[in-house]
Coordinates of C-alpha atoms and ligand atoms in Angstrom, one line a residue:
X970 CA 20.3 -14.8 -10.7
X971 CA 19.9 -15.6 -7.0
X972 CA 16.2 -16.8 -7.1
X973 CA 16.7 -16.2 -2.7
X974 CA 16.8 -13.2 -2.9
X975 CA 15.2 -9.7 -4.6
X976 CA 16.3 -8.2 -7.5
X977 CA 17.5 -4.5 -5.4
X978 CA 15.8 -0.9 -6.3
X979 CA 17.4 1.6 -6.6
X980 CA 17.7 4.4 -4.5
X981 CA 18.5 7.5 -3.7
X982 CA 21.9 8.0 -1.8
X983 CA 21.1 8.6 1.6
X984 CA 23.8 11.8 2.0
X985 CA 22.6 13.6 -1.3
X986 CA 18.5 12.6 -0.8
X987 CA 18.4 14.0 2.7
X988 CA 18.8 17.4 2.0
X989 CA 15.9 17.2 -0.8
X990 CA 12.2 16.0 -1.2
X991 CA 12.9 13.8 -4.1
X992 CA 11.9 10.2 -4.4
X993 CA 14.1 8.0 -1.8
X994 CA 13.1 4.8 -3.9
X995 CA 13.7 4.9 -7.7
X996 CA 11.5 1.9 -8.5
X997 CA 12.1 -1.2 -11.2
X998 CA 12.8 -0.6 -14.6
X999 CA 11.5 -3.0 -17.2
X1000 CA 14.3 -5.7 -17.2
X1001 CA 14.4 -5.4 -13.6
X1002 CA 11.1 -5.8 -13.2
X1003 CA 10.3 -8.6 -15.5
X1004 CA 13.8 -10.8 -13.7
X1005 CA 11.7 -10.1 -9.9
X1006 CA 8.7 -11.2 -12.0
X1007 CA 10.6 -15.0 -12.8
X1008 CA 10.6 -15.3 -8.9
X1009 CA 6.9 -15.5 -8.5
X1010 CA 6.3 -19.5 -8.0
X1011 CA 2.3 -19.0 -9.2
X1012 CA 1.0 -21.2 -6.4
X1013 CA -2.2 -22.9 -6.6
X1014 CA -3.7 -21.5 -3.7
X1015 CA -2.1 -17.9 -3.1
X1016 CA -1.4 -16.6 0.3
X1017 CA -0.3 -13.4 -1.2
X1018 CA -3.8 -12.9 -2.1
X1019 CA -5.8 -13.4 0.9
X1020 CA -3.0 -11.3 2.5
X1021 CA -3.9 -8.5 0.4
X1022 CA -7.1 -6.7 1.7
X1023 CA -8.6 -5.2 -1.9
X1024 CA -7.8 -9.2 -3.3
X1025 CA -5.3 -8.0 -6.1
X1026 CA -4.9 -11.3 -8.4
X1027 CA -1.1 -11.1 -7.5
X1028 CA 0.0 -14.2 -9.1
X1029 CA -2.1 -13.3 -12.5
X1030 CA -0.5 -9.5 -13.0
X1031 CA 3.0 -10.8 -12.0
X1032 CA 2.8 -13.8 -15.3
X1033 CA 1.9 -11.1 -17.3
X1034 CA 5.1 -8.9 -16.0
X1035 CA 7.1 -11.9 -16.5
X1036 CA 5.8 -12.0 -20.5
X1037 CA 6.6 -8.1 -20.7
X1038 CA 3.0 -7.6 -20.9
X1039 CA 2.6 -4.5 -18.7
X1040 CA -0.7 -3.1 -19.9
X1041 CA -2.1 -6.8 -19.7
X1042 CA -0.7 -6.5 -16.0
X1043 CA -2.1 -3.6 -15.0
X1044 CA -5.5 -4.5 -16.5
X1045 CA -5.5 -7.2 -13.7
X1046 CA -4.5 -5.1 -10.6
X1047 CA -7.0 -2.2 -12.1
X1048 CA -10.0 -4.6 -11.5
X1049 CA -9.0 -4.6 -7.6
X1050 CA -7.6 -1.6 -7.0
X1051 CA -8.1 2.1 -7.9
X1052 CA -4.7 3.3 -6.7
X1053 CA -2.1 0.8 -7.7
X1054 CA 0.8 3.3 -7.6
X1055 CA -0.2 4.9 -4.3
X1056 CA -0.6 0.9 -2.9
X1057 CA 2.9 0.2 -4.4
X1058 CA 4.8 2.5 -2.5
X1059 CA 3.4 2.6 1.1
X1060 CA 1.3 -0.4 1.8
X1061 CA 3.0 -2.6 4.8
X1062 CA 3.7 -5.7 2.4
X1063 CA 5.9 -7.0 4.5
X1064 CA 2.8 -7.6 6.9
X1065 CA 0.5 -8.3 4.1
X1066 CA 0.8 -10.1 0.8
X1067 CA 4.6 -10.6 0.8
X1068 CA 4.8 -11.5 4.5
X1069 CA 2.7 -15.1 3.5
X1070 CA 4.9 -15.1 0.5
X1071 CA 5.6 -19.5 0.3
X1072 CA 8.5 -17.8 -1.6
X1073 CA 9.9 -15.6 1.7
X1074 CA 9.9 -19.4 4.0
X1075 CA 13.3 -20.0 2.5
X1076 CA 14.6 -16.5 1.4
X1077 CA 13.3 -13.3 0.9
X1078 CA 9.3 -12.7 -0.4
X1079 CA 8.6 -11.8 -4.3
X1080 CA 8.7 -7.9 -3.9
X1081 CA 5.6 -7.9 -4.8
X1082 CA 4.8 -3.9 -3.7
X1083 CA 7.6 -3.0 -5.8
X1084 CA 6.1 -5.0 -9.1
X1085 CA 2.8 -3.3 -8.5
X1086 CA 4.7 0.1 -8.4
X1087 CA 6.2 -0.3 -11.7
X1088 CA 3.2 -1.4 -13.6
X1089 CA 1.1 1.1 -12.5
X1090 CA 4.4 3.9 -12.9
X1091 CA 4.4 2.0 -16.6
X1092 CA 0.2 2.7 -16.9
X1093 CA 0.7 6.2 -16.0
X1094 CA 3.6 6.9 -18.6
X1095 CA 1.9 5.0 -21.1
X1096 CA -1.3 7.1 -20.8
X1097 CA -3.4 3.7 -20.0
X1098 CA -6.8 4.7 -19.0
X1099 CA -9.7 3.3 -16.5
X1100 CA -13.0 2.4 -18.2
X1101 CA -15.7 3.9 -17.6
X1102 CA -19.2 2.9 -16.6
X1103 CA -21.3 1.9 -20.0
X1104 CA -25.0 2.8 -18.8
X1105 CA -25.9 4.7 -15.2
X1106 CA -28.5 3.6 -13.1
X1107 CA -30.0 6.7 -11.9
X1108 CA -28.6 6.5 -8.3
X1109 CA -26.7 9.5 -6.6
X1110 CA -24.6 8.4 -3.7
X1111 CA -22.0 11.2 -1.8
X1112 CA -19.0 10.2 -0.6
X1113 CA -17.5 12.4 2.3
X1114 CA -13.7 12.9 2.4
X1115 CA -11.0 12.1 -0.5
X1116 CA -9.0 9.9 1.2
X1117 CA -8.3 6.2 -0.2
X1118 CA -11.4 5.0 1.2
X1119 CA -13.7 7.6 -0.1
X1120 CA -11.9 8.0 -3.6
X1121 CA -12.2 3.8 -3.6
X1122 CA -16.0 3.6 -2.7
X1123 CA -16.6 6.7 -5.4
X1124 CA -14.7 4.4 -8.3
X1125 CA -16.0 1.3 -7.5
X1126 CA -19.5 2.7 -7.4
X1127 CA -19.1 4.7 -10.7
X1128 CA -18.3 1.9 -12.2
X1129 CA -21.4 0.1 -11.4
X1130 CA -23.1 3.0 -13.1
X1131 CA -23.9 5.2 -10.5
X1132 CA -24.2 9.4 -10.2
X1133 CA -20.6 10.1 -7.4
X1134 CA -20.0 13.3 -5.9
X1135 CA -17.0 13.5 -3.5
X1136 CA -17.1 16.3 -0.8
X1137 CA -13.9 17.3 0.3
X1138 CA -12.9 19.5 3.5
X1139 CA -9.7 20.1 1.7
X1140 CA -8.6 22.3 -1.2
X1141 CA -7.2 19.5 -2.7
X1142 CA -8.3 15.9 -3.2
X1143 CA -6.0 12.6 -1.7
X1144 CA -6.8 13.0 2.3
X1145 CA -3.5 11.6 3.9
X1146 CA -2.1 10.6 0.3
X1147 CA -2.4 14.2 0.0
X1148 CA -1.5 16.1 3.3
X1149 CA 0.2 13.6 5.4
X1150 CA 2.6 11.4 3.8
X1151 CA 5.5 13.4 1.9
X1152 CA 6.7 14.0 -1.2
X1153 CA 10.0 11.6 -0.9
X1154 CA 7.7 8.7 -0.4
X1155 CA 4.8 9.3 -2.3
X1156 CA 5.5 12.5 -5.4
X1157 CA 2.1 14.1 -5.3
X1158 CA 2.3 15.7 -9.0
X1159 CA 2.7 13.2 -10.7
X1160 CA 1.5 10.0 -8.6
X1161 CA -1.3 11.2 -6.2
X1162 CA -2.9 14.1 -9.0
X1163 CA -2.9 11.1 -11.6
X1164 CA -4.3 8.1 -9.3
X1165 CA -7.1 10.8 -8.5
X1166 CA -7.4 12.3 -12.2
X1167 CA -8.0 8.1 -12.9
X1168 CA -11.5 8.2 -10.3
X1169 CA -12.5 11.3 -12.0
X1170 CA -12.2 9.5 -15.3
X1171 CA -14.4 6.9 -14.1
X1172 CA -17.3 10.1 -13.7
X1173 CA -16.6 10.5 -10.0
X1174 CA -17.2 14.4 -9.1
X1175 CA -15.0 16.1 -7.1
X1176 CA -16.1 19.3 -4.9
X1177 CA -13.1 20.4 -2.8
X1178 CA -13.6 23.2 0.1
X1179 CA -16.8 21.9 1.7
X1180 CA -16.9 20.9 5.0
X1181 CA -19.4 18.5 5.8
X1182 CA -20.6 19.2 9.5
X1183 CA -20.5 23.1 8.2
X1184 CA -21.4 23.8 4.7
X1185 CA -23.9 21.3 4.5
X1186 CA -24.9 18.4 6.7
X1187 CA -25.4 14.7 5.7
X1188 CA -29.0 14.9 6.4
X1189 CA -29.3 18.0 4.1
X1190 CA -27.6 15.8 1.5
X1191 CA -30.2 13.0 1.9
X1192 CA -33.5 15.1 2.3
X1193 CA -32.5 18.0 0.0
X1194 CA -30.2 16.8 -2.4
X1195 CA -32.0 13.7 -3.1
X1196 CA -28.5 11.6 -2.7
X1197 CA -29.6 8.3 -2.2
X1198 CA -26.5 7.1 -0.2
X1199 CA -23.6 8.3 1.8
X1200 CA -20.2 7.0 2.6
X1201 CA -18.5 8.5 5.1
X1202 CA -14.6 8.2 4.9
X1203 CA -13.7 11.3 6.9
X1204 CA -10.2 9.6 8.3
X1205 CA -9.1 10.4 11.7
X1206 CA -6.9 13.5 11.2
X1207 CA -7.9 15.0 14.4
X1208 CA -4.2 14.8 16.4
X1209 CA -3.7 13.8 20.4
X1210 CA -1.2 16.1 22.6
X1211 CA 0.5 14.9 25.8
X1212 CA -0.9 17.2 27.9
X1213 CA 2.3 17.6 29.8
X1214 CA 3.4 21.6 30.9
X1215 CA 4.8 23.4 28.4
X1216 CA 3.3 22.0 25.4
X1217 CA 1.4 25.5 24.4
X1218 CA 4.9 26.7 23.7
X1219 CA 5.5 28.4 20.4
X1220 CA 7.7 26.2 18.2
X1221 CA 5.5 22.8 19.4
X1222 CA 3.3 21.1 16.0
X1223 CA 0.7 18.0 16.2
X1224 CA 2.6 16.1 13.3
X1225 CA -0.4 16.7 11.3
X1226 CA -0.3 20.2 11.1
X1227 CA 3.7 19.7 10.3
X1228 CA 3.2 17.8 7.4
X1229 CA 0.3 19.5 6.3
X1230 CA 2.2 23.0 6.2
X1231 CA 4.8 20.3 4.0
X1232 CA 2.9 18.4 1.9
X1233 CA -0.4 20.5 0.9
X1234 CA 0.7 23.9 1.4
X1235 CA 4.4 23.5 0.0
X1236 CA 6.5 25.1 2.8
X1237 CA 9.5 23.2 1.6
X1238 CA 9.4 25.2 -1.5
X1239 CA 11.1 28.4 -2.1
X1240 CA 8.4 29.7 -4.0
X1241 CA 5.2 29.1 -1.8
X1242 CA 4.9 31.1 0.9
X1243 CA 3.6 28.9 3.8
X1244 CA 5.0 29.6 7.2
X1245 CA 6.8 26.7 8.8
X1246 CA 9.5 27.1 11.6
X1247 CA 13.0 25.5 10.4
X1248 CA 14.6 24.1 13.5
X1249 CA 17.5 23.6 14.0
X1250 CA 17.3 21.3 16.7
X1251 CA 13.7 19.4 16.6
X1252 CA 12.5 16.5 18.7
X1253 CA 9.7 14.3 17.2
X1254 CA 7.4 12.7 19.9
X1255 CA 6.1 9.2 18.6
X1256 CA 8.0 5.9 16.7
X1257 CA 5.2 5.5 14.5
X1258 CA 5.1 5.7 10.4
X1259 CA 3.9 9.6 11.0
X1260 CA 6.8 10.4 13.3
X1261 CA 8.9 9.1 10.9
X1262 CA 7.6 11.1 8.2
X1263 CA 7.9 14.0 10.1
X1264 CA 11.5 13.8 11.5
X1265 CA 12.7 12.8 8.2
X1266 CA 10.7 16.2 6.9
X1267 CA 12.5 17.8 9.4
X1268 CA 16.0 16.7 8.7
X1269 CA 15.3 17.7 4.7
X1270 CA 14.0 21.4 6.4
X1271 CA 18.0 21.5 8.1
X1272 CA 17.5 20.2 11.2
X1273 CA 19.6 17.5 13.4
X1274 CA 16.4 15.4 15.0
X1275 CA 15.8 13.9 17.5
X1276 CA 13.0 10.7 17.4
X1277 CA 12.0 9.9 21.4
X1278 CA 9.8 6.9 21.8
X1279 CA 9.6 5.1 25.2
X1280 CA 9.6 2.1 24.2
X1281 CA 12.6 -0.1 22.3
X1282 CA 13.6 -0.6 19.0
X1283 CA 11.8 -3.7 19.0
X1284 CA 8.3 -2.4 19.2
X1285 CA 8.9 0.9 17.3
X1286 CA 5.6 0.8 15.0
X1287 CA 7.0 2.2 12.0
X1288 CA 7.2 -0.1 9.1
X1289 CA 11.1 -1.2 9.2
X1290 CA 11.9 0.1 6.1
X1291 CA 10.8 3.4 7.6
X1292 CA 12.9 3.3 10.7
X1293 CA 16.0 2.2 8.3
X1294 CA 15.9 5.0 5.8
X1295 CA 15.4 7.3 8.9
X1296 CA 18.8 5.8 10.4
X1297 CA 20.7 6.3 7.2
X1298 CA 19.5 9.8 6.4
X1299 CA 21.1 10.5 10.2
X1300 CA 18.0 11.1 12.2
X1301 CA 19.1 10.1 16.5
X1302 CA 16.7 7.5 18.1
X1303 CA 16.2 8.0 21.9
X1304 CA 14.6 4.9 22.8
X1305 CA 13.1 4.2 26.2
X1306 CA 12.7 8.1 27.3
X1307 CA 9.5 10.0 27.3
X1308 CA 9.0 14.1 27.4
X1309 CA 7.6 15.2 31.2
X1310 CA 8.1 18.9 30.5
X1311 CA 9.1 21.3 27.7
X1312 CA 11.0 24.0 28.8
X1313 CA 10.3 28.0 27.2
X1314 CA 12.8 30.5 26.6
X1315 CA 11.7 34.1 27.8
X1316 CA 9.7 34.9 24.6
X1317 CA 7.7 32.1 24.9
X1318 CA 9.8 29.3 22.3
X1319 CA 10.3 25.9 23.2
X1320 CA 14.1 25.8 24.8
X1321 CA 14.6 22.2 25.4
X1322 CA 12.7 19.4 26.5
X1323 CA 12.9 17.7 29.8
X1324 CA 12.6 13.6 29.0
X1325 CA 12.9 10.7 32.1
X1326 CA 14.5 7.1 30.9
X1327 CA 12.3 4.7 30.6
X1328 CA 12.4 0.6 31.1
X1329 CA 10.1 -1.9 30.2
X1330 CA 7.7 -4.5 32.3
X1331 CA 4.9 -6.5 32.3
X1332 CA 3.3 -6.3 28.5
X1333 CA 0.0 -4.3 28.4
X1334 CA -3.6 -5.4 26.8
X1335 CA -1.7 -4.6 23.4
X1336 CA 1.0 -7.0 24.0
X1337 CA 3.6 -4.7 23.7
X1338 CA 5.4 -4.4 27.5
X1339 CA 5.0 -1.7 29.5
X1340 CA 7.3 1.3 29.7
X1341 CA 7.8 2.5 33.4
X1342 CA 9.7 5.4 34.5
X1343 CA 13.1 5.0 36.3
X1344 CA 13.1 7.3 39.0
X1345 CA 15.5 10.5 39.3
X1346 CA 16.7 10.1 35.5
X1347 CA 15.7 13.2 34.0
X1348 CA 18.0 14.5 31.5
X1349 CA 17.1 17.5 29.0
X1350 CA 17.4 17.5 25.3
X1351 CA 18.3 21.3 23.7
X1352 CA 15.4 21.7 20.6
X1353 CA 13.1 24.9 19.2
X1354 CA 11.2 22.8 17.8
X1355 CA 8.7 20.2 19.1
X1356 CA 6.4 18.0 16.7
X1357 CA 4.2 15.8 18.7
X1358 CA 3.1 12.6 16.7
X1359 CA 1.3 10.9 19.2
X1360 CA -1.8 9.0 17.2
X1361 CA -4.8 10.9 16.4
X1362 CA -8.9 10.1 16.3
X1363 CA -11.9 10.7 14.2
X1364 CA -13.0 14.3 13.8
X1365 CA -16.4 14.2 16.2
X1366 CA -17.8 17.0 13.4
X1367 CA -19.8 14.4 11.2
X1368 CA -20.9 12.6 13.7
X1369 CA -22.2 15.5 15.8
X1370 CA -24.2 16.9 13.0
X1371 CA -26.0 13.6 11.8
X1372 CA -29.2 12.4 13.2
X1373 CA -28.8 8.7 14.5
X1374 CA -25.0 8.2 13.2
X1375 CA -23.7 6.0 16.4
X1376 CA -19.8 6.5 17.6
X1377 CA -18.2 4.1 20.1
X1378 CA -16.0 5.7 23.1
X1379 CA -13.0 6.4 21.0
X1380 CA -15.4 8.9 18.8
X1381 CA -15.4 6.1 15.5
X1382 CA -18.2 5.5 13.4
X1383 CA -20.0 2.5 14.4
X1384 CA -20.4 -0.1 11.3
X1385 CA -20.1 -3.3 10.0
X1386 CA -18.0 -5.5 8.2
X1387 CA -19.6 -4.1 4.7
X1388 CA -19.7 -0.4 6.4
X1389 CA -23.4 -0.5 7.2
X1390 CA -23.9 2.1 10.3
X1391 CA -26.6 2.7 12.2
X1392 CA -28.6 5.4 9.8
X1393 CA -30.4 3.7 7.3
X1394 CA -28.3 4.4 3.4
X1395 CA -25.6 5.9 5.5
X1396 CA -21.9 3.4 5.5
X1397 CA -18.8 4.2 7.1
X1398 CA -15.1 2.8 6.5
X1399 CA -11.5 3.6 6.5
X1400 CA -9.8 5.4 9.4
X1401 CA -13.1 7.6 10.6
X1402 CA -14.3 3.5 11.5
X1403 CA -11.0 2.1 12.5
X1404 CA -9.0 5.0 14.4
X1405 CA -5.3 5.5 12.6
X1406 CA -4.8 2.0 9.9
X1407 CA -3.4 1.9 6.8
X1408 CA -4.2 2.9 3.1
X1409 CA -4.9 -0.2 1.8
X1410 CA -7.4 -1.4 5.1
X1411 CA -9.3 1.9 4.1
X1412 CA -9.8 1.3 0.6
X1413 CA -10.9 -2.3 1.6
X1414 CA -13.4 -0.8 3.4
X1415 CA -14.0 1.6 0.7
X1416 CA -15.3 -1.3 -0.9
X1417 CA -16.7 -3.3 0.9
X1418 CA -19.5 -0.1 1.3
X1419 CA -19.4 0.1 -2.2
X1420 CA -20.8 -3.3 -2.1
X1421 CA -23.0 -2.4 1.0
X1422 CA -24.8 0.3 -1.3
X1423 CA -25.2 -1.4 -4.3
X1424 CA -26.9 -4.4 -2.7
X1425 CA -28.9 -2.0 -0.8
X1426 CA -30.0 1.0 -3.1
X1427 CA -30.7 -2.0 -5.9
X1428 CA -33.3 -3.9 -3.5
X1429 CA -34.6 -0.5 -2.5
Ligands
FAD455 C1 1.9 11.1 8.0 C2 1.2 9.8 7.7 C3 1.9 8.8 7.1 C4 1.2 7.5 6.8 N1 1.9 6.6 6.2 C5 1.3 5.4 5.8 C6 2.0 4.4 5.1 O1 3.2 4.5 4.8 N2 1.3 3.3 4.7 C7 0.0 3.2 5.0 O2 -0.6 2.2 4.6 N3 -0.7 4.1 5.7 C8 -0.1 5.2 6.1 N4 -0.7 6.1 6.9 C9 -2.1 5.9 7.2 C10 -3.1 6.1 6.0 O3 -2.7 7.2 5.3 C11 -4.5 6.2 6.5 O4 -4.8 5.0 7.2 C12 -5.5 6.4 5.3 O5 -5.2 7.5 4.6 C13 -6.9 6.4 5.8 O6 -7.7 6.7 4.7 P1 -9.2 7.3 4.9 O7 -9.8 7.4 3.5 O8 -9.9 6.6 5.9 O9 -8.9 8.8 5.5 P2 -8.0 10.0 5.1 O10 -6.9 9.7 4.2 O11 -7.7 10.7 6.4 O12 -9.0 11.0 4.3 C14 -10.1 11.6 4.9 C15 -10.5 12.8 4.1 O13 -11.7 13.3 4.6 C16 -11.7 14.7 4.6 N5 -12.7 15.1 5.6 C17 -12.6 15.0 7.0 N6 -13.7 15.5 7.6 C18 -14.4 16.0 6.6 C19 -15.7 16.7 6.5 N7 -16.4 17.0 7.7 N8 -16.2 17.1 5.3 C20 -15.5 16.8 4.2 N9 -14.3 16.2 4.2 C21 -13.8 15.8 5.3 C22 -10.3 15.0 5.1 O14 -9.9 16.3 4.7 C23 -9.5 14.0 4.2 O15 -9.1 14.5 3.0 C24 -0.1 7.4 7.2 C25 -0.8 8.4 7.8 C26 -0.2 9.6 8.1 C27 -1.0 10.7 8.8

């Protein structure tokens, strides 16, 4: 065994995986598993853990997948973490707890995401079960929006005993695990249903199709429905357009609304009826994780694709994994170039899009240079199909309809570091606080207002 480097997962092949919507990444087995495992050097003082935002006890779960001892393993990540299979197969690790690997200085990190993966994959076949809360204290909290955040503040809190409903906008439970990130990366059946079946089981209530903002309104929830708390983890789904001529054009999607035909509403399958144009020719907007997701969707629906970011491969802010799987399934990078115009045929369907090259200067407050246009070097691209992934913001809906909830410019919730906002019982945290972050920053935040409420509702 090479101890440099990681035992490899399997994978799909990229020719036969990117005409279908199974699983790119086929995960550890046992034996492969428990060989990754010997790599772990179980320092004294692990980086891995303060690189993790939810403080999983790496070191402690992967000894116990070196000794076979899966259910001992999962134990330990289950104190930290509510949704170890979710975490296990789209957290950045390569930013995060393998990135400070001591193991990674000299070759290549413990693959620690992919250990997590397979324990928790193990749990689910193995019909492992949370436990529940022994006693409740008496205390109803609501927890708006089902999204990793709100599903983490709803578990940690029923475990301390108290009464959790969440309300959820959606028909169905998960927030981005749910409608945003797609089936070949994260299988919603059998991964996303279980991780959420696993809050329920803690005695978290789930009531899909209400709107807070619409149905009901946070301060109805407070003075009416006697909740004593709310969390409010409401995400930042709502999607930003270019606002360049053209873009009303039938045939052009906000990424969200792509994925969400894809993921929540099943367009992808022959036997759901969900409308969903099948270019033939599309051209994502955007190098982030969400463009990503949505050309590769694309390219699965029998399209050639078209990714145009106007920056470089270099500061492409997809995770790298993403950007490689992308460039082995066959999707076409135009780097440097950015969309001025898109063009409509005489019914009114995009035709083509007009895009100008792009170079780059002086770096911005970001960092990241500056692209700036190189004059007279338009050029068209032919597409019927436009899906602009662009970033998106915080729904203003909540925040309009609550009494003395503060946002910043950007429309965010305004709280602290343990998601205390500025309405007395009400916390905030995950991507409604943030803007656009990651699943694993919004569960942190998930509990650190966990914490928040506990400490205040028990001195109250
Ligand atoms: C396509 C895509 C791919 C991504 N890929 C990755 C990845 O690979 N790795 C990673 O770490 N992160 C990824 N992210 C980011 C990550 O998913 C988010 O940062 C994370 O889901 C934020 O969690 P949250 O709980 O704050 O909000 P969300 O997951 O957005 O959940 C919010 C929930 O609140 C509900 N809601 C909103 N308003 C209301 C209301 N008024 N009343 C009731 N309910 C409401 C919404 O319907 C939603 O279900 C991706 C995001 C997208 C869109």
């Amino acid at each position: 065994m090479d101890m440099m480097k990681k035992v490899p997962v399997r994978e799909q092949d990229p020719k036969v995986r990117a005409t279908n919507f199974d699983e790119v990444c086929l995960g550890y087995n046992k034996e492969e598993a428990m060989e990754e495992a010997q790599r772990c050097l179980n320092c004294k003082n692990p980086r891995c853990v303060e690189g993790c935002p939810v403080s999983i006890n790496i070191p402690a779960f992967i000894e116990q997948v070196k000794d076979g001892n899966i259910e001992e393993a999962y134990k330990v990540i289950s104190k930290s973490s509510a949704l170890p299979a979710v975490c296990g197969r789209v957290c950045p690790q390569e930013s995060q707890c393998e990135g400070v690997c001591i193991r990674g200085i000299k070759g290549e990190a413990v693959s620690i995401g992919k250990l997590e993966r397979f324990v928790a994959d193990w749990a689910r076949e193995n019909n492992i079960e949370p436990e529940k809360a022994k006693e409740m204290n008496g205390k109803k909290v609501a927890v708006i929006g089902s999204g990793p955040s709100g599903l983490t503040c709803a578990g940690d809190l029923a475990k301390l005993g108290y009464d959790v409903t969440i309300f959820e906008a959606l028909h169905e439970p998960g927030g981005v695990l749910a409608y945003g990130i797609p089936e070949f990366r994260l299988p919603k059946d059998t991964v996303v249903k279980h991780e959420v079946e696993n809050v329920k089981k803690l005695g978290v209530k789930i009531e899909t199709n209400v709107v807070i903002g619409k149905s009901t309104t946070i301060d109805e929830l407070m003075e009416e429905e006697n909740f004593d708390a709310v969390f409010v983890g409401s995400g930042a789904g709502l999607p930003r357009f270019m606002n360049i001529p053209g873009e009303s054009a039938l045939g052009v999607f906000s990424a969200n609304e792509f994925l969400t035909r894809n993921n929540l509403m099943k367009a992808f399958r022959d036997d759901y009826d969900t409308p969903i144009t099948r270019g033939k020719k599309v051209v994502v907007v955007g190098g982030g994780n969400v463009a990503m997701d949505a050309a590769r969707t694309a390219l699965r629906l029998g399209a050639e694709v078209h990714v145009v970011y106007r920056r470089s491969e270099a500061e492409l802010p997809a995770r790298k994994e993403e950007v490689h799987h992308a460039k082995e399934e066959g999707i076409i990078f135009d780097l440097l170039c950015n969309p001025v115009e898109i063009l409509e045929d005489e019914k009114g369907w995009v035709k083509s899009v007009k895009c100008i090259r792009m170079e780059l200067g002086e770096p911005d407050e970001s960092g990241r240079r500056s692209p700036v246009e190189v004059a007279g070097s338009e050029f068209e691209i032919d597409a019927d199909t436009v899906i602009m992934s662009l970033g998106t913001s915080p729904n203003p809906l909540i925040s309009s309809t609550t009494k003395g909830l503060e946002v910043n410019k950007r429309k965010c919730i305004v709280a602290d570091e343990n998601g205390k906002t500025t309405k007395a019982y009400v916390y905030a945290g995950g991507d409604a606080v943030t803007g656009a972050a990651t699943v694993i920053l919004a569960m942190g935040a998930g509990k650190a207002a966990a914490k928040g409420i506990h400490e205040a509702l028990m001195g109250k």
